[in-house]
Coordinates of C-alpha atoms in Angstrom, one line a residue:
Chain A
X1 CA 5.2 -17.8 -151.8
X2 CA 7.1 -16.7 -148.7
X3 CA 5.9 -16.5 -145.2
X4 CA 7.8 -14.6 -142.6
X5 CA 7.2 -13.6 -138.9
X6 CA 8.5 -10.6 -137.0
X7 CA 8.7 -11.1 -133.2
X8 CA 8.1 -7.5 -132.2
X9 CA 7.2 -4.0 -133.5
X10 CA 10.9 -3.0 -133.4
X11 CA 12.1 -5.9 -135.5
X12 CA 9.9 -5.0 -138.5
X13 CA 11.7 -4.2 -141.7
X14 CA 10.6 -2.7 -145.0
X15 CA 7.4 -4.6 -146.0
X16 CA 6.9 -3.0 -149.5
X17 CA 4.8 -5.1 -151.7
X18 CA 4.1 -7.6 -148.9
X19 CA 0.8 -8.5 -147.2
X20 CA 1.1 -7.9 -143.5
X21 CA -1.0 -9.5 -140.7
X22 CA -0.7 -7.6 -137.4
X23 CA -1.2 -9.8 -134.3
X24 CA -1.7 -8.6 -130.7
X25 CA -3.7 -11.5 -129.2
X26 CA -3.9 -10.0 -125.7
X27 CA -5.7 -7.9 -126.6
X28 CA -5.6 -5.1 -129.3
X29 CA -6.2 -7.1 -132.4
X30 CA -8.9 -9.3 -130.6
X31 CA -10.6 -6.0 -129.6
X32 CA -10.5 -4.6 -133.2
X33 CA -11.8 -7.8 -134.7
X34 CA -14.6 -8.0 -132.1
X35 CA -15.6 -4.4 -132.4
X36 CA -16.0 -4.6 -136.2
X37 CA -17.7 -8.0 -136.0
X38 CA -20.2 -6.4 -133.6
X39 CA -21.1 -3.6 -136.0
X40 CA -18.6 -0.8 -135.4
X41 CA -18.5 1.3 -138.5
X42 CA -14.7 1.6 -138.2
X43 CA -11.9 1.4 -135.7
X44 CA -9.1 4.0 -135.8
X45 CA -5.9 2.9 -134.1
X46 CA -3.7 5.8 -132.9
X47 CA -0.3 5.6 -131.1
X48 CA -0.8 8.1 -128.3
X49 CA -3.5 9.2 -125.8
X50 CA -3.1 12.8 -127.0
X51 CA -3.8 11.8 -130.6
X52 CA -6.8 9.8 -129.4
X53 CA -8.2 12.8 -127.5
X54 CA -7.6 15.3 -130.4
X55 CA -9.3 12.9 -132.9
X56 CA -12.2 12.5 -130.6
X57 CA -12.7 16.3 -130.6
X58 CA -12.8 16.3 -134.4
X59 CA -15.5 13.7 -134.2
X60 CA -17.5 16.0 -131.9
X61 CA -18.5 13.3 -129.5
X62 CA -19.6 10.9 -132.3
X63 CA -16.8 8.4 -131.6
X64 CA -16.1 6.1 -128.7
X65 CA -12.6 6.3 -127.0
X66 CA -11.0 3.0 -126.2
X67 CA -7.7 1.7 -125.0
X68 CA -5.3 1.0 -122.2
X69 CA -2.0 1.9 -120.6
X70 CA -0.4 -0.7 -118.3
X71 CA -3.4 -2.9 -119.3
X72 CA -5.9 -0.8 -117.6
X73 CA -8.5 1.6 -119.0
X74 CA -7.3 5.2 -119.6
X75 CA -9.1 7.8 -117.3
X76 CA -11.9 9.5 -119.1
X77 CA -12.1 7.0 -121.9
X78 CA -15.4 5.2 -122.8
X79 CA -13.9 1.7 -123.0
X80 CA -10.8 -0.2 -121.9
X81 CA -9.0 -2.9 -123.9
X82 CA -11.3 -5.8 -123.0
X83 CA -13.0 -7.3 -126.1
X84 CA -15.9 -8.2 -123.9
X85 CA -16.7 -4.5 -123.5
X86 CA -17.1 -4.0 -127.3
X87 CA -20.7 -5.4 -127.4
X88 CA -23.2 -5.2 -130.2
X89 CA -25.4 -2.7 -128.5
X90 CA -22.6 -0.2 -128.1
X91 CA -20.8 -0.8 -131.4
X92 CA -23.7 -0.5 -133.9
X93 CA -22.7 2.1 -136.5
X94 CA -20.1 3.8 -134.2
X95 CA -16.5 4.8 -134.9
X96 CA -14.0 3.7 -132.2
X97 CA -10.7 5.5 -131.6
X98 CA -8.3 3.0 -130.0
X99 CA -4.9 3.5 -128.5
X100 CA -3.0 0.6 -126.8
X101 CA 0.6 -0.1 -125.7
X102 CA 1.7 -2.6 -128.3
X103 CA -1.0 -3.3 -130.9
X104 CA -1.4 0.2 -132.4
X105 CA 2.4 0.5 -132.6
X106 CA 2.6 -2.7 -134.5
X107 CA 0.0 -1.5 -137.0
X108 CA 2.1 1.7 -137.5
X109 CA 5.3 -0.3 -137.9
X110 CA 3.6 -2.3 -140.7
X111 CA 2.6 0.8 -142.8
X112 CA 5.1 0.0 -145.6
X113 CA 3.1 -3.1 -146.5
X114 CA 0.9 -3.2 -149.6
X115 CA -2.0 -4.6 -147.5
X116 CA -2.4 -4.6 -143.7
X117 CA -4.8 -7.1 -142.1
X118 CA -5.7 -7.6 -138.5
X119 CA -5.3 -11.1 -137.1
X120 CA -6.0 -13.0 -133.9
X121 CA -7.1 -16.5 -132.8
X122 CA -10.7 -15.4 -133.2
X123 CA -10.4 -14.9 -137.0
X124 CA -7.2 -17.0 -137.7
X125 CA -8.6 -19.1 -140.7
X126 CA -10.4 -16.1 -142.2
X127 CA -7.3 -13.8 -142.0
X128 CA -5.1 -16.6 -143.5
X129 CA -7.5 -17.0 -146.5
X130 CA -7.7 -13.3 -147.1
X131 CA -3.9 -12.8 -146.8
X132 CA -3.3 -15.6 -149.3
X133 CA -5.7 -14.1 -151.8
X134 CA -3.9 -10.7 -151.5
X135 CA -0.4 -12.2 -151.6
X136 CA -1.0 -14.4 -154.6
X137 CA -2.3 -11.4 -156.6
X138 CA 0.7 -9.2 -155.6
X139 CA 4.2 -9.2 -157.2
X140 CA 6.2 -10.2 -154.1
X141 CA 3.8 -13.1 -153.1
X142 CA 4.9 -12.7 -149.4
X143 CA 2.9 -12.7 -146.2
X144 CA 4.6 -11.0 -143.2
X145 CA 3.1 -11.8 -139.8
X146 CA 3.9 -8.9 -137.4
X147 CA 3.7 -9.9 -133.8
X148 CA 3.1 -6.8 -131.5
X149 CA 5.0 -8.5 -128.6
X150 CA 4.9 -7.0 -125.2
X151 CA 6.9 -3.9 -124.5
X152 CA 9.5 -4.7 -127.1
X153 CA 9.8 -8.4 -126.2
X154 CA 8.7 -11.6 -127.9
X155 CA 5.4 -12.8 -126.5
X156 CA 4.2 -16.4 -126.5
X157 CA 0.6 -15.6 -127.2
X158 CA 1.3 -13.7 -130.4
X159 CA 3.9 -16.3 -131.5
X160 CA 1.4 -19.2 -131.0
X161 CA -1.2 -17.3 -133.0
X162 CA 1.3 -16.6 -135.7
X163 CA 2.0 -20.3 -135.7
X164 CA -1.7 -21.1 -136.2
X165 CA -1.9 -18.6 -139.1
X166 CA 1.3 -20.0 -140.7
X167 CA -0.1 -23.5 -140.4
X168 CA -3.4 -22.4 -142.0
X169 CA -1.5 -20.6 -144.8
X170 CA 0.7 -23.7 -145.5
X171 CA -2.3 -26.0 -145.6
X172 CA -4.1 -23.7 -148.0
X173 CA -1.1 -23.3 -150.2
X174 CA -0.4 -27.0 -150.3
X175 CA -3.8 -27.5 -151.7
X176 CA -2.8 -25.3 -154.6
X177 CA 0.5 -27.3 -154.9
X178 CA 2.8 -24.4 -154.6
X179 CA 5.2 -25.2 -151.7
X180 CA 5.7 -22.1 -149.5
X181 CA 9.0 -21.0 -148.1
X182 CA 8.9 -20.3 -144.4
X183 CA 11.4 -18.1 -142.6
X184 CA 13.1 -19.6 -139.6
X185 CA 10.8 -17.9 -137.1
X186 CA 7.7 -18.8 -139.2
X187 CA 8.8 -22.5 -138.9
X188 CA 9.5 -22.2 -135.2
X189 CA 6.1 -20.5 -134.4
X190 CA 4.2 -23.2 -136.4
X191 CA 6.1 -25.9 -134.4
X192 CA 5.2 -24.1 -131.1
X193 CA 1.5 -24.0 -132.1
X194 CA 1.3 -27.6 -133.4
X195 CA 2.9 -28.9 -130.1
X196 CA 0.4 -27.0 -127.9
X197 CA -2.7 -26.7 -130.1
X198 CA -4.7 -29.0 -127.8
X199 CA -4.2 -26.8 -124.7
X200 CA -3.3 -23.3 -125.7
X201 CA -4.2 -21.9 -122.3
X202 CA -1.5 -24.1 -120.7
X203 CA 1.0 -22.7 -123.2
X204 CA 0.0 -19.1 -122.8
X205 CA 0.1 -19.4 -119.0
X206 CA 3.9 -19.3 -119.4
X207 CA 3.7 -15.8 -121.0
X208 CA 4.8 -12.8 -118.8
X209 CA 1.8 -10.8 -120.3
X210 CA -0.7 -13.6 -119.3
X211 CA 0.4 -13.4 -115.7
X212 CA 0.0 -9.6 -115.7
X213 CA -3.5 -9.8 -117.1
X214 CA -4.5 -12.6 -114.7
X215 CA -3.3 -10.5 -111.7
X216 CA -5.4 -7.6 -113.0
X217 CA -8.5 -9.9 -113.1
X218 CA -8.8 -10.3 -116.9
X219 CA -9.0 -14.1 -117.0
X220 CA -12.4 -13.9 -119.0
X221 CA -10.6 -11.8 -121.6
X222 CA -7.9 -14.4 -122.0
X223 CA -10.4 -17.3 -122.4
X224 CA -12.3 -15.2 -125.0
X225 CA -9.2 -14.3 -127.0
X226 CA -8.0 -17.9 -127.1
X227 CA -11.1 -19.1 -129.0
X228 CA -10.1 -20.2 -132.5
X229 CA -12.1 -19.3 -135.7
X230 CA -15.3 -18.0 -134.1
X231 CA -15.3 -14.8 -136.2
X232 CA -15.1 -14.6 -140.0
X233 CA -14.6 -10.8 -140.1
X234 CA -11.1 -9.7 -141.3
X235 CA -10.3 -6.0 -140.5
X236 CA -8.3 -4.3 -143.2
X237 CA -6.2 -1.2 -142.2
X238 CA -6.6 1.6 -144.6
X239 CA -3.4 3.8 -144.6
X240 CA -5.1 6.6 -146.5
X241 CA -7.7 7.4 -143.9
Chain B
X1 CA 17.0 -16.6 -111.2
X2 CA 16.0 -15.3 -114.6
X3 CA 16.7 -16.8 -118.0
X4 CA 16.2 -14.7 -121.1
X5 CA 16.9 -15.1 -124.8
X6 CA 17.6 -12.5 -127.4
X7 CA 16.9 -13.6 -131.0
X8 CA 19.4 -11.4 -132.8
X9 CA 22.3 -9.0 -132.2
X10 CA 20.1 -6.0 -132.8
X11 CA 17.5 -7.1 -130.2
X12 CA 20.0 -7.1 -127.3
X13 CA 19.3 -4.6 -124.6
X14 CA 21.3 -3.4 -121.6
X15 CA 22.8 -6.5 -120.0
X16 CA 24.4 -4.8 -116.9
X17 CA 25.0 -7.2 -114.1
X18 CA 23.9 -10.2 -116.2
X19 CA 25.8 -13.2 -117.4
X20 CA 25.6 -13.4 -121.2
X21 CA 26.1 -16.6 -123.3
X22 CA 26.7 -15.7 -127.0
X23 CA 25.5 -18.3 -129.5
X24 CA 26.4 -18.6 -133.2
X25 CA 26.2 -22.3 -133.8
X26 CA 26.9 -22.1 -137.6
X27 CA 29.7 -21.3 -137.0
X28 CA 31.5 -18.6 -135.1
X29 CA 31.0 -19.8 -131.5
X30 CA 31.7 -23.4 -132.6
X31 CA 35.0 -22.2 -134.1
X32 CA 36.0 -20.2 -131.0
X33 CA 35.3 -23.2 -128.7
X34 CA 37.1 -25.6 -131.0
X35 CA 40.2 -23.3 -131.4
X36 CA 40.6 -22.9 -127.7
X37 CA 39.9 -26.6 -126.9
X38 CA 42.6 -27.4 -129.5
X39 CA 45.2 -25.3 -127.7
X40 CA 44.9 -21.7 -129.2
X41 CA 46.3 -19.3 -126.6
X42 CA 43.5 -16.9 -127.3
X43 CA 40.9 -15.9 -129.9
X44 CA 40.3 -12.2 -130.5
X45 CA 37.0 -11.5 -132.2
X46 CA 36.9 -8.2 -134.2
X47 CA 33.9 -6.8 -136.2
X48 CA 35.6 -5.8 -139.5
X49 CA 38.2 -7.1 -141.9
X50 CA 40.1 -3.9 -141.6
X51 CA 40.4 -4.2 -137.8
X52 CA 41.5 -7.9 -138.2
X53 CA 44.3 -6.8 -140.7
X54 CA 45.4 -3.9 -138.5
X55 CA 45.6 -6.2 -135.4
X56 CA 47.5 -8.8 -137.3
X57 CA 50.2 -6.2 -138.2
X58 CA 50.5 -5.4 -134.4
X59 CA 51.1 -9.1 -133.8
X60 CA 53.9 -9.0 -136.4
X61 CA 52.8 -12.2 -138.1
X62 CA 52.5 -14.1 -134.8
X63 CA 48.7 -14.5 -135.0
X64 CA 46.5 -16.4 -137.4
X65 CA 43.8 -14.6 -139.3
X66 CA 40.5 -16.4 -139.5
X67 CA 36.9 -15.6 -140.6
X68 CA 34.4 -15.3 -143.4
X69 CA 32.2 -13.0 -145.4
X70 CA 29.2 -14.5 -147.2
X71 CA 30.2 -17.8 -145.4
X72 CA 33.5 -18.1 -147.4
X73 CA 37.1 -17.5 -146.4
X74 CA 38.4 -13.9 -146.7
X75 CA 41.1 -13.5 -149.3
X76 CA 44.6 -13.5 -147.8
X77 CA 43.4 -14.9 -144.4
X78 CA 45.0 -18.1 -143.0
X79 CA 41.7 -19.8 -142.1
X80 CA 38.0 -19.6 -143.0
X81 CA 35.1 -20.1 -140.6
X82 CA 35.1 -23.9 -140.6
X83 CA 35.8 -25.4 -137.1
X84 CA 37.4 -28.4 -138.8
X85 CA 40.2 -26.1 -140.0
X86 CA 41.1 -25.1 -136.4
X87 CA 43.2 -28.3 -135.7
X88 CA 45.5 -29.0 -132.8
X89 CA 48.6 -28.9 -134.9
X90 CA 47.8 -25.3 -136.1
X91 CA 46.4 -23.9 -132.8
X92 CA 49.0 -24.9 -130.2
X93 CA 50.0 -21.7 -128.4
X94 CA 48.7 -19.4 -131.2
X95 CA 46.6 -16.3 -131.1
X96 CA 43.7 -16.2 -133.6
X97 CA 42.2 -13.0 -134.9
X98 CA 38.6 -13.8 -136.0
X99 CA 36.0 -11.8 -137.9
X100 CA 32.7 -13.2 -138.9
X101 CA 29.4 -11.8 -140.2
X102 CA 27.2 -12.4 -137.2
X103 CA 29.1 -14.0 -134.3
X104 CA 31.6 -11.3 -133.6
X105 CA 28.8 -8.7 -133.8
X106 CA 26.8 -10.6 -131.2
X107 CA 29.8 -10.6 -128.8
X108 CA 30.2 -6.8 -129.2
X109 CA 26.4 -6.4 -128.7
X110 CA 26.8 -8.2 -125.3
X111 CA 29.6 -6.0 -123.9
X112 CA 27.4 -4.5 -121.2
X113 CA 27.1 -7.9 -119.5
X114 CA 29.1 -8.6 -116.3
X115 CA 30.4 -11.9 -117.8
X116 CA 30.4 -13.0 -121.4
X117 CA 30.7 -16.7 -122.2
X118 CA 30.8 -18.4 -125.6
X119 CA 28.3 -21.2 -126.2
X120 CA 27.4 -23.8 -128.8
X121 CA 26.1 -27.4 -129.0
X122 CA 29.7 -28.6 -128.5
X123 CA 30.0 -27.2 -125.0
X124 CA 26.3 -26.7 -124.0
X125 CA 26.3 -28.4 -120.6
X126 CA 29.7 -26.9 -119.7
X127 CA 28.6 -23.4 -120.6
X128 CA 25.3 -23.8 -118.7
X129 CA 27.1 -24.9 -115.6
X130 CA 29.6 -22.1 -115.7
X131 CA 26.9 -19.5 -116.4
X132 CA 24.9 -20.7 -113.5
X133 CA 27.9 -20.3 -111.1
X134 CA 28.5 -16.8 -112.4
X135 CA 24.9 -15.8 -112.2
X136 CA 24.3 -17.1 -108.7
X137 CA 27.2 -15.1 -107.4
X138 CA 26.0 -11.9 -109.1
X139 CA 23.4 -9.5 -107.8
X140 CA 21.0 -9.7 -110.8
X141 CA 21.1 -13.5 -110.9
X142 CA 20.2 -13.5 -114.6
X143 CA 21.5 -15.4 -117.6
X144 CA 21.0 -13.8 -121.0
X145 CA 21.4 -16.0 -124.0
X146 CA 22.3 -13.9 -127.0
X147 CA 21.6 -15.6 -130.4
X148 CA 23.7 -14.1 -133.2
X149 CA 21.0 -14.9 -135.8
X150 CA 21.7 -14.6 -139.5
X151 CA 22.0 -11.1 -141.0
X152 CA 19.6 -9.6 -138.5
X153 CA 17.1 -12.5 -138.6
X154 CA 16.1 -15.2 -136.0
X155 CA 18.0 -18.4 -136.9
X156 CA 16.7 -21.9 -136.0
X157 CA 20.1 -23.3 -135.2
X158 CA 20.9 -20.7 -132.6
X159 CA 17.4 -20.9 -131.2
X160 CA 17.6 -24.7 -130.8
X161 CA 21.0 -24.4 -129.1
X162 CA 19.6 -21.7 -126.8
X163 CA 16.8 -24.1 -126.0
X164 CA 19.2 -26.8 -125.0
X165 CA 21.2 -24.5 -122.8
X166 CA 18.0 -23.2 -121.2
X167 CA 16.9 -26.8 -120.5
X168 CA 20.3 -27.5 -119.0
X169 CA 20.1 -24.4 -116.8
X170 CA 16.6 -25.3 -115.6
X171 CA 17.5 -28.9 -114.7
X172 CA 20.6 -27.6 -112.8
X173 CA 18.5 -25.0 -111.0
X174 CA 15.7 -27.4 -110.1
X175 CA 18.3 -29.6 -108.4
X176 CA 19.0 -26.5 -106.2
X177 CA 15.2 -26.1 -105.6
X178 CA 15.2 -22.5 -106.8
X179 CA 12.5 -22.3 -109.6
X180 CA 13.8 -20.2 -112.5
X181 CA 11.8 -17.6 -114.3
X182 CA 11.9 -18.0 -118.1
X183 CA 11.3 -15.2 -120.6
X184 CA 8.7 -16.0 -123.2
X185 CA 11.4 -16.6 -125.8
X186 CA 13.5 -18.8 -123.4
X187 CA 10.4 -20.9 -122.9
X188 CA 9.7 -21.2 -126.7
X189 CA 13.3 -22.1 -127.5
X190 CA 13.3 -24.8 -124.8
X191 CA 10.1 -26.2 -126.3
X192 CA 11.6 -26.2 -129.8
X193 CA 14.7 -28.1 -128.6
X194 CA 12.8 -30.6 -126.6
X195 CA 10.5 -31.4 -129.5
X196 CA 13.4 -32.0 -131.9
X197 CA 16.2 -33.2 -129.6
X198 CA 16.3 -36.6 -131.2
X199 CA 16.9 -35.3 -134.7
X200 CA 18.4 -31.9 -134.6
X201 CA 19.7 -32.1 -138.1
X202 CA 16.1 -32.5 -139.4
X203 CA 15.1 -29.4 -137.5
X204 CA 18.1 -27.3 -138.6
X205 CA 17.6 -28.4 -142.2
X206 CA 14.6 -25.9 -142.2
X207 CA 17.0 -23.0 -141.4
X208 CA 17.8 -20.6 -144.3
X209 CA 21.5 -20.5 -143.1
X210 CA 21.7 -24.3 -143.2
X211 CA 20.6 -24.3 -146.9
X212 CA 23.2 -21.7 -147.7
X213 CA 26.1 -23.7 -146.0
X214 CA 25.0 -26.9 -147.6
X215 CA 25.0 -25.3 -151.1
X216 CA 28.6 -24.1 -150.4
X217 CA 29.7 -27.6 -149.5
X218 CA 29.9 -27.2 -145.7
X219 CA 27.9 -30.3 -144.7
X220 CA 30.7 -31.7 -142.6
X221 CA 30.9 -28.4 -140.6
X222 CA 27.1 -28.7 -139.9
X223 CA 27.5 -32.3 -138.7
X224 CA 30.4 -31.3 -136.5
X225 CA 28.6 -28.2 -135.0
X226 CA 25.5 -30.2 -134.1
X227 CA 27.4 -32.6 -131.7
X228 CA 26.3 -32.1 -128.1
X229 CA 28.6 -31.9 -125.1
X230 CA 31.8 -33.1 -126.8
X231 CA 33.9 -30.3 -125.4
X232 CA 34.1 -29.1 -121.8
X233 CA 36.0 -25.9 -122.6
X234 CA 34.0 -22.7 -122.0
X235 CA 35.6 -19.6 -123.6
X236 CA 35.2 -16.4 -121.6
X237 CA 35.3 -13.0 -123.4
X238 CA 37.5 -10.5 -121.7
X239 CA 36.3 -7.0 -122.4
X240 CA 39.5 -5.4 -121.0
X241 CA 41.8 -7.0 -123.6

């Protein structure tokens, strides 16, 4: 069993046969997990605003448009990229079309994988368990954690979340007595998480993206997204749709 | 003052106006530092074996050929990529033409920088001091640490060395009361180094590249390359040559 971590969308290589977990803690994968947990029928990630608007026309008004550019809501869209907006009363039975700067790109970058799961702090244990089941039943037996990063750069929040998921995978695998092989970055992310697990907010406060979100008034989003294992829903990205 | 870290050659962006420190601990930048400390007149890094052989012909036998592919010495070359081979008695007044898998690529990838220094554990404090002087006298006031990585992947040994150099830079800057701004990866590498500074070999033993070198019998090289601050020589790469 191999566990590897990619630091940004651009660093992702061929993931054929592997189980990918896409991570964009602040905030795309936290939004997707929350929306589905709160009853959305599906979330469709698309790379561009144009594609989002075209797809919304196909849905003839029966889908909600969500997303951000520069961390703020796109003009004319129903929702921004704050998970707190994706409430039960809005989501029930709805399709959501989502476009964000980093997260939706990371999902597209992972399309060569056999399975693509959506991970964040909110569902970390659940996504690790599901990934392990998929990986153990596949030929390559490899979990690839794909961090979205921020505008092409390594991001502390995604790396810490990858570290938590690596730790959860390792502990699950050890129970099965099959020692996993960690890539150098998987090892480093786990170390980062273990060192700071008791005060993740203090760690994340050193992230460039944290400072940007704080300045824009999104502190409640950050507090929400740093909660661990409060959701057991694991979104699966379906390439065929 | 900004400090940023690039995890691999391929991740390097435009470094115009910045001071770059190229790091390939195991073993290219440890070799270059050792060769010059031991009296080599110059070390010329070239990307390919063909270029190394062509350049050697121009030197009419007055240069030593060094380097590796797959971590082992290239057939017909004078020296491999073990710093222990680059002894005083061989180096005195000699030019060395060097080609390695990752390190020489990382130097080429940094060519847009204003200054390019060669760093490793051996000269960590010295390279940090010199980089700081260059950066403070340049307009951008930015030090970019370029980790060679291993075959396009993040490598623990380079990341830990980057962490030590970041720590050294931060402590030097704090003395001048100008708080530096660390990129997310610069912060993470410093944390990795600080957590493991008392037993670097235990940390590096988790690196894929460490295991490869160990299997090939290069343990003495590893022990040598992990010594901190034993050399005060800081190689500077001259793009014009």
